[in-house]
C-alpha positions as CSV (number, residue, x, y, z in Angstrom):
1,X,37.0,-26.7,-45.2
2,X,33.1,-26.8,-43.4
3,X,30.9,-28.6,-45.8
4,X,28.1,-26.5,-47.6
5,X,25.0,-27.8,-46.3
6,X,22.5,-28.4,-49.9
7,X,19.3,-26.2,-49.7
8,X,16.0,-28.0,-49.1
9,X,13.2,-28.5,-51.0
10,X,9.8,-28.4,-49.4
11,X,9.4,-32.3,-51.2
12,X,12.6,-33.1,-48.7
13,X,10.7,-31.2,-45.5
14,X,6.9,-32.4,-46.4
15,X,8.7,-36.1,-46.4
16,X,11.0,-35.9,-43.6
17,X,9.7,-38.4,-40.9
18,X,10.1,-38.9,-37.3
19,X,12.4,-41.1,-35.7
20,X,13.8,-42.5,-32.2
21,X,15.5,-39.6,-31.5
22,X,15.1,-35.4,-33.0
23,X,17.4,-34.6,-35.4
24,X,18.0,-31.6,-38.1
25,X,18.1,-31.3,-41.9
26,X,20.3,-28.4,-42.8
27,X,19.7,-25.4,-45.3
28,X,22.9,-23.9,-44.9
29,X,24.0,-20.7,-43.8
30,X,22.8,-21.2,-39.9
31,X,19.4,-22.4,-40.8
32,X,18.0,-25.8,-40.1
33,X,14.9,-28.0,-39.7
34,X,14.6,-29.5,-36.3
35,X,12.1,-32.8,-36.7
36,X,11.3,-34.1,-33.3
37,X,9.7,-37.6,-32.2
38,X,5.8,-36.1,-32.4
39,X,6.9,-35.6,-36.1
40,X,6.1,-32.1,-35.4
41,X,8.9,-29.5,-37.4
42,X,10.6,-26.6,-36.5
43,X,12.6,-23.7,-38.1
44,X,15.4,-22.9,-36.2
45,X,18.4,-20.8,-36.8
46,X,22.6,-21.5,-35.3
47,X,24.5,-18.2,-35.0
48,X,27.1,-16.7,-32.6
49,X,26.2,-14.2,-30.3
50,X,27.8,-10.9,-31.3
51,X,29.2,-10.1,-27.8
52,X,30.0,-13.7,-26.2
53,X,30.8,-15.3,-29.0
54,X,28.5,-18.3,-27.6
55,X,26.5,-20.5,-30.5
56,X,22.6,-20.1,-29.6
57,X,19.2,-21.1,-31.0
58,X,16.6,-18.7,-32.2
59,X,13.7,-20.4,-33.5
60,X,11.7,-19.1,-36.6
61,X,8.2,-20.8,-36.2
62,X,6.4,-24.7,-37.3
63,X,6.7,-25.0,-40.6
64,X,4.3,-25.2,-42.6
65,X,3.4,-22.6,-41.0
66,X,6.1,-20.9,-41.7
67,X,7.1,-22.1,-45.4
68,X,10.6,-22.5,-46.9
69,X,10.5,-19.2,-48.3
70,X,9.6,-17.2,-45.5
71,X,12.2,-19.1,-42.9
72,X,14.5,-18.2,-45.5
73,X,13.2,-14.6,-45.5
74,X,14.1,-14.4,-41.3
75,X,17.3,-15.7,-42.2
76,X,18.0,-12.8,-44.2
77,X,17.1,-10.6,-41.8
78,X,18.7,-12.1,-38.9
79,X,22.2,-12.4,-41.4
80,X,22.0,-8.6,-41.8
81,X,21.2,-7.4,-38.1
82,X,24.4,-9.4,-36.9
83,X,26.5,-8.2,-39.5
84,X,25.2,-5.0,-37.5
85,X,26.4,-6.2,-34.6
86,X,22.8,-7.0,-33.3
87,X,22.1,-9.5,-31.1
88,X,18.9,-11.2,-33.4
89,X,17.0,-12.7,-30.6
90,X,17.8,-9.7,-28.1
91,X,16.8,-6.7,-31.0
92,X,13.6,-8.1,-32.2
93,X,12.7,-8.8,-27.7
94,X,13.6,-5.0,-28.1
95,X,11.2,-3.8,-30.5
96,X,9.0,-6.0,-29.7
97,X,8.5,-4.2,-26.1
98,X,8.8,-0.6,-28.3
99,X,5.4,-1.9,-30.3
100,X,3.5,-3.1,-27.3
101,X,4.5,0.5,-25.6
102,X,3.4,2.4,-28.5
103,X,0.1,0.5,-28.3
104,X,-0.3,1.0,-25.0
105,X,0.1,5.0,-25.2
106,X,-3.2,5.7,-26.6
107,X,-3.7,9.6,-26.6
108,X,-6.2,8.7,-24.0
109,X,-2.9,7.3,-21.9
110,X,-0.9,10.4,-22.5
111,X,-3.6,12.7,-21.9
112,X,-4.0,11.0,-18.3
113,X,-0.2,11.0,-18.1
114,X,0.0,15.0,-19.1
115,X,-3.0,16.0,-16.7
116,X,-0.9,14.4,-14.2
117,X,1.6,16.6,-14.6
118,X,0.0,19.2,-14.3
119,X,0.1,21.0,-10.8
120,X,-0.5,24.5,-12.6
121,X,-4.1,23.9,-12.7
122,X,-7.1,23.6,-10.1
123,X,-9.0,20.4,-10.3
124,X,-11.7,21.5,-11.7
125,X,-10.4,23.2,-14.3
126,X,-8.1,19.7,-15.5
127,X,-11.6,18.3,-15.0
128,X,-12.7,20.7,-17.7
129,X,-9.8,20.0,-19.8
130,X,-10.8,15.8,-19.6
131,X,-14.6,16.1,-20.0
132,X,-14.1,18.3,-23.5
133,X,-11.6,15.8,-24.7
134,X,-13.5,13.2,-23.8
135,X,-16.8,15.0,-25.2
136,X,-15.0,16.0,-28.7
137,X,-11.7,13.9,-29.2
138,X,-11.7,10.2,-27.7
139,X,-14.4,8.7,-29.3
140,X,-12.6,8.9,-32.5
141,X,-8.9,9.4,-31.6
142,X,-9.2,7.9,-27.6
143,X,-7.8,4.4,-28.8
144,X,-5.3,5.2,-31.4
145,X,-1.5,5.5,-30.4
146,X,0.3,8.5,-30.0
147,X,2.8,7.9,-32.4
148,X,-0.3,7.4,-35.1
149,X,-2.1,10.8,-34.3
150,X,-1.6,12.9,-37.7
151,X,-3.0,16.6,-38.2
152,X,-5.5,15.6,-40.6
153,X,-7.3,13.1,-37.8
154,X,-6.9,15.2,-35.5
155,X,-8.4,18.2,-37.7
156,X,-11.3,15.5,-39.0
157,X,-12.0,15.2,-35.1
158,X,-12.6,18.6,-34.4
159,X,-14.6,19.6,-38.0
160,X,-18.4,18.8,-36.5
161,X,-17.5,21.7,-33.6
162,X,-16.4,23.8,-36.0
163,X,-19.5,23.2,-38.4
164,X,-21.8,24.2,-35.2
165,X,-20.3,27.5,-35.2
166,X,-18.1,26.7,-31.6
167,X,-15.3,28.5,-32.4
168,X,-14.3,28.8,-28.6
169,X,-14.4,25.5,-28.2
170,X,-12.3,24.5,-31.6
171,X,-9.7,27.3,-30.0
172,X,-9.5,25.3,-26.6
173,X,-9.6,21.7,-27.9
174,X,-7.0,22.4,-30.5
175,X,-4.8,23.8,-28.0
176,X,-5.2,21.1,-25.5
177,X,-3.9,18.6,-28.1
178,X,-1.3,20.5,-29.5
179,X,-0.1,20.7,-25.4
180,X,-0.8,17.1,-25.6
181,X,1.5,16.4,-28.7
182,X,4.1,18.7,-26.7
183,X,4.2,16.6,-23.8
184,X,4.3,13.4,-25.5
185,X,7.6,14.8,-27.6
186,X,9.3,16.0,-24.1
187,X,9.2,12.7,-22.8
188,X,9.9,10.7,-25.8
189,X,7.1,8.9,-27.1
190,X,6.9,11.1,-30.1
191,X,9.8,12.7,-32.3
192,X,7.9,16.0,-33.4
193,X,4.6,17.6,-32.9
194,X,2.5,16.8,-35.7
195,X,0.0,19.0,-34.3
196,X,1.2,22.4,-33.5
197,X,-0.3,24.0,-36.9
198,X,-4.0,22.6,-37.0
199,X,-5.4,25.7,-35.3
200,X,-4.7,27.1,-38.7
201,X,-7.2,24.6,-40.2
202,X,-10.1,26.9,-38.7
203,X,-11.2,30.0,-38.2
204,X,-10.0,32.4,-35.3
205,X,-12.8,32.5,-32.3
206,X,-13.5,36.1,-32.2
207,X,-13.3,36.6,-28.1
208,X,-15.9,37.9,-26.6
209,X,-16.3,39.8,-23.2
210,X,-18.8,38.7,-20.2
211,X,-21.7,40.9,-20.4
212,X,-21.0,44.4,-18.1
213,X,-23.1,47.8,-17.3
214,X,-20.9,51.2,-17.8
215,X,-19.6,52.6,-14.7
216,X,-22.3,55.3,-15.0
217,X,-24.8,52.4,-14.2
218,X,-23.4,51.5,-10.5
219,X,-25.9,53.7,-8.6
220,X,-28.9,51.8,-10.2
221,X,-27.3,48.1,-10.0
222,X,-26.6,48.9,-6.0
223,X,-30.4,50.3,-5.8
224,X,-31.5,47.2,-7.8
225,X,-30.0,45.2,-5.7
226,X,-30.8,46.5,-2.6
227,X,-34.3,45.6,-3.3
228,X,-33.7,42.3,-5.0
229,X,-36.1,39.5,-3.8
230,X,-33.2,37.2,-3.2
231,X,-31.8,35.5,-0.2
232,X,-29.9,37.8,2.2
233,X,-27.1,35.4,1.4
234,X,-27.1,36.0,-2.6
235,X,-26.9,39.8,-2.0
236,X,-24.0,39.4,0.3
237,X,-22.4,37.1,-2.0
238,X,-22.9,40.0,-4.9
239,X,-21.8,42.8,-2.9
240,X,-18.4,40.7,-1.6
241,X,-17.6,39.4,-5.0
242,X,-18.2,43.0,-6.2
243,X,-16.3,44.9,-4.0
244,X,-12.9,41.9,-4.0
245,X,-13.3,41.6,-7.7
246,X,-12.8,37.7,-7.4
247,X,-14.4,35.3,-9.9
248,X,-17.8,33.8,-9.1
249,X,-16.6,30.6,-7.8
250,X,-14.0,31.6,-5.9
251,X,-16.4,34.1,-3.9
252,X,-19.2,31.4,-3.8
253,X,-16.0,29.0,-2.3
254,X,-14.8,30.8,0.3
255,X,-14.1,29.4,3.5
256,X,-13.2,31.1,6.8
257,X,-10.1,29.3,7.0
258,X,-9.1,31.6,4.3
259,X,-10.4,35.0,6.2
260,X,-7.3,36.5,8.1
261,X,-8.8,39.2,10.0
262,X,-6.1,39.9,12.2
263,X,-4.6,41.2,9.1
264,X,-7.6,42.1,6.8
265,X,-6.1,39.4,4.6
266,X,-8.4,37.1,2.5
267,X,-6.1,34.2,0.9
268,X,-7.3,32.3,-1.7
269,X,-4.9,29.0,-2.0
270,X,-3.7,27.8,-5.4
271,X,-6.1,25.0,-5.7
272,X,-8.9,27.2,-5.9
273,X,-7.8,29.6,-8.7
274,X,-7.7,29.7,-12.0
275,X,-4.0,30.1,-12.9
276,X,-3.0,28.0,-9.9
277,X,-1.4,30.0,-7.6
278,X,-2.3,31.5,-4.5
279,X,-4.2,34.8,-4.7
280,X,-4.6,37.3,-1.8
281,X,-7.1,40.1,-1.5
282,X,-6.5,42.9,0.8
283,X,-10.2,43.0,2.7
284,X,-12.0,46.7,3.3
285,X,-13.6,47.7,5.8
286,X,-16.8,47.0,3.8
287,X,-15.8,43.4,3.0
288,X,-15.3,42.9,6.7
289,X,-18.6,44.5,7.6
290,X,-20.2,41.8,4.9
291,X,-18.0,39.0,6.5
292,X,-19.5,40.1,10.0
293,X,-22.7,39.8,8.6
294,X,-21.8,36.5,7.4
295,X,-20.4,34.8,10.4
296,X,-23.8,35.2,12.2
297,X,-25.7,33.6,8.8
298,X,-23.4,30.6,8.0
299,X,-24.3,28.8,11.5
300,X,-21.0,27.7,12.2
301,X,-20.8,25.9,9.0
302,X,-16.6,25.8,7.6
303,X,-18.1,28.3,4.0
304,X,-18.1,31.7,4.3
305,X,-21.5,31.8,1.9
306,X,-23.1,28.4,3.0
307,X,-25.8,26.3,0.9
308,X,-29.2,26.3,1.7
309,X,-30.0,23.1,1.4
310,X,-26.9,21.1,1.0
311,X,-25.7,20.6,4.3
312,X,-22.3,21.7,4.6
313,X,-21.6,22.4,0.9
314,X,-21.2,26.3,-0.2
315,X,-23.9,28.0,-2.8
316,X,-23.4,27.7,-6.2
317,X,-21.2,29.7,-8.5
318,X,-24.0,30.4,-10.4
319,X,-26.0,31.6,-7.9
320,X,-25.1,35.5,-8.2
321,X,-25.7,35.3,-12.0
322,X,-29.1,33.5,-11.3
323,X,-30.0,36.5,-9.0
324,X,-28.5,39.6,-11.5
325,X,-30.6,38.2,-14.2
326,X,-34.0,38.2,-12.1
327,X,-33.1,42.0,-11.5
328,X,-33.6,42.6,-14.6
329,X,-30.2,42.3,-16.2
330,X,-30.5,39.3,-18.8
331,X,-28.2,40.0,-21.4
332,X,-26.6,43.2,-20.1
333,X,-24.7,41.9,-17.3
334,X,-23.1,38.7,-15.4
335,X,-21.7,38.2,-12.3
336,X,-18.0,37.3,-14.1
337,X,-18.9,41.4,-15.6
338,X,-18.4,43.1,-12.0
339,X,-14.8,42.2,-12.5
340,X,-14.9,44.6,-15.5
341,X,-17.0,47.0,-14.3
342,X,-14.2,47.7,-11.7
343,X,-11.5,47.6,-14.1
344,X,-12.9,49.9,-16.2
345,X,-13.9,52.1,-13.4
346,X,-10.7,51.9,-11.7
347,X,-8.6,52.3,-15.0
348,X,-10.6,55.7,-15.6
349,X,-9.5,56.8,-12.4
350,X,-5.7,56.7,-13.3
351,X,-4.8,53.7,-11.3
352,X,-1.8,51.8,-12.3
353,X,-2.9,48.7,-14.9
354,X,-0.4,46.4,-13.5
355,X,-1.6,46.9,-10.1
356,X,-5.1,46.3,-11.4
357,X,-4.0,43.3,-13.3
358,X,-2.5,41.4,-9.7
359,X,-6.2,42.5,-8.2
360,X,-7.7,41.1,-11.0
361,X,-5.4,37.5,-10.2
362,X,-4.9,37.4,-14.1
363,X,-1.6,36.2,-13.9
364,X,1.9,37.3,-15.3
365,X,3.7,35.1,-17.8
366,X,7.1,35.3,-16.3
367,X,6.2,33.5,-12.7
368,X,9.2,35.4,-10.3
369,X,7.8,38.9,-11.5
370,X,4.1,37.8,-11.1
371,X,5.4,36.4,-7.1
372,X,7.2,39.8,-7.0
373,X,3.8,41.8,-8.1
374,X,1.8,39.8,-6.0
375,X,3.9,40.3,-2.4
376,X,5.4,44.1,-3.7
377,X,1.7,45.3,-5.1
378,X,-0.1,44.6,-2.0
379,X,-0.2,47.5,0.1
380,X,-0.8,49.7,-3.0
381,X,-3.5,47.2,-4.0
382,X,-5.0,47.5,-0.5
383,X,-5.3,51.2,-1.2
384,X,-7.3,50.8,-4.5
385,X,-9.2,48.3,-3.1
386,X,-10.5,50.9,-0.2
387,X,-11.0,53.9,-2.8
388,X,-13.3,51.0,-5.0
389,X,-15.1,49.8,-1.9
390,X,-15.5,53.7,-1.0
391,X,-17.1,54.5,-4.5
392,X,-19.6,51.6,-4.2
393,X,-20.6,52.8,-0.9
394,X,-21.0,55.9,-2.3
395,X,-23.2,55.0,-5.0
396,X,-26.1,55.3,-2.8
397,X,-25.5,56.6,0.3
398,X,-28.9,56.2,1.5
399,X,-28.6,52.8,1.8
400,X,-25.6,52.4,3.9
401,X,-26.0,49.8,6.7
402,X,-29.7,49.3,5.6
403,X,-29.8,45.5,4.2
404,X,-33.4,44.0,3.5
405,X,-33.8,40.6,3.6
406,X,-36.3,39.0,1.2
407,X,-37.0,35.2,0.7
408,X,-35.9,33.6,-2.3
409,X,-37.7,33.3,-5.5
């Protein structure tokens, strides 16, 4: 029968000296006190690997350090995770590794790690997703781990935007985490998504629409702009995103490259729109008559509507809004508002809505019907693109192929 080792007292460890050679003062059940030559002491406890079977070492810390109580307090623990079957030494080198990588997954990791992920998007617009985190969330929540985020610091984070009255922005920031959250559960770091409900801790954005003129009002706007003093440039730029119904930066971005003349194609790639996909507009014969135009102006340069003064760089999506509002229209209409005006016009003229959805690129939510829309849509699109480009023409008749150029003001 194994003799019971007697427990120490910390008199028996405090006068425990060196000698020639280390030796050990037992406490019983696996744990000792190793006392080595320097006269330096060290908890260490004796146990069997689970698996092997093979008697190993796990030490506990210097006492007194670590005191009596609390070396007998590791024993405990490291009694109860074998009689689990745990390997002690091996577990805690486990979690030990979990705790460092839930440190290092900061929401500021996981939020790089999620925009990585996501090929959906242009760059700009995961650009625009980091700089409003960064602006509204990470100076508060940036260093915290994931698996700390609750709703209620996330909800504290986003109050002072609410407070100012940017409901839009609440709406977009909320979301962003809550896709955050989402992406941290699908890949394990987190077990639920604390976060899905704190929309509901603020008020509903009411959405608003860009500024537009009625459809009654497209005489005057062509008139106005005829006479415009703005760059020969800018009024193309209007006209062509008018008449293509793109968004203002992917008409200020275009580049030959994209122009397929051979087939009156213009096709915008994936990394350029909004939704992320590729987006092809059938070209009228007015949009090629502007792109002729064009191809004499841009000097050889790879944009379609080139910068003035910035070498080879393409003018400024907020060039055509610059130039509406020193018509006259401040307030009543923006350049993103010709994309309504043509929707409205063209709904009122009985044209399908899904085939002026596809023209309009806003995208479908089931993807293979939205790639079917886009590729079985076209020709029909093509045809309500030439009726639209035939009723701005139209508009004032007595300025067909008359163009004035002005110099910028």
């Amino acid at each position: 029968m194994p003799r019971i080792a007697k427990p120490l007292t910390d008199t028996q460890i405090r006068n425990a000296k060196p000698k020639s050679k280390e030796y050990n003062l037992a406490d019983g059940q696996g744990l000792y006190l190793r006392v080595k030559q320097s006269g330096s002491k060290e908890w260490v406890f004796n146990y069997y690997k689970p698996i092997s079977g093979k008697r190993t070492n796990k030490g506990l810390g210097i006492y007194p350090n670590v005191s009596l109580k609390v070396a007998r307090d590791k024993r405990q623990i490291y009694q109860e995770l074998l009689a689990e079957g745990h390997d002690p030494a091996e577990y805690l080198a486990k979690k030990k590794n979990e705790q460092a990588s839930v440190a290092a997954n900061t929401l500021r990791k996981v939020t790089e790690l999620w925009l990585e992920t996501r090929t959906d998007i242009t760059a700009r617009y995961a650009r625009d997703i980091k700089s409003s985190l960064t602006t509204h969330v990470m100076p508060s929540l940036g260093h915290i781990p994931i698996t700390d985020i609750t709703p209620v610091m996330a909800i504290n984070a986003i109050r002072p935007l609410a407070e100012q009255g940017k409901s839009e922005t609440v709406s977009r920031v909320c979301s962003r985490l809550i896709r955050i959250m989402g992406f941290a559960k699908n890949t394990g770091l987190v077990e639920e998504n604390r976060l899905y409900g704190i929309k509901d801790a603020f008020k509903s954005p009411k959405h608003k629409n860009f500024p537009t003129i009625a459809p009654s009002e497209l005489p005057d706007f062509i008139q106005q702009l005829s006479r415009a003093s703005i760059t020969l440039t800018t009024r193309l730029l209007i006209e062509f995103q008018l008449h293509t119904m793109v968004r203002p930066g992917e008409a200020a971005g275009a580049r030959w490259s994209e122009i397929d003349f051979d087939n009156a194609l213009w096709i915008i790639p994936g990394t350029r729109m909004k939704k992320g996909r590729q987006h092809i507009v059938p070209l009228t014969k007015q949009c090629l008559a502007i792109l002729s135009e064009m191809e004499v102006i841009s000097n050889q340069s790879e944009y379609v509507f080139p910068a003035d003064r910035r070498g080879k760089g393409h003018v400024s999506a907020a060039t055509a809004n610059m130039a509406i509002k020193r018509m006259g229209y401040k307030g009543r209409l923006v350049s993103h508002g010709l994309r309504a005006l043509a929707s409205t016009t063209l709904n009122e003229q009985g044209f399908r809505p899904d085939i002026i959805e596809v023209a309009l690129a806003h995208g479908d939510k089931d993807k293979v019907r939205d790639s079917y829309n886009h590729a079985e849509f076209l020709q029909q699109r093509g045809e309500m693109m030439a009726w639209w480009s035939n009723h701005i023409e139209s508009a004032n008749l007595e300025l067909k192929g008359v163009r004035n150029v002005a110099i910028e003001v």
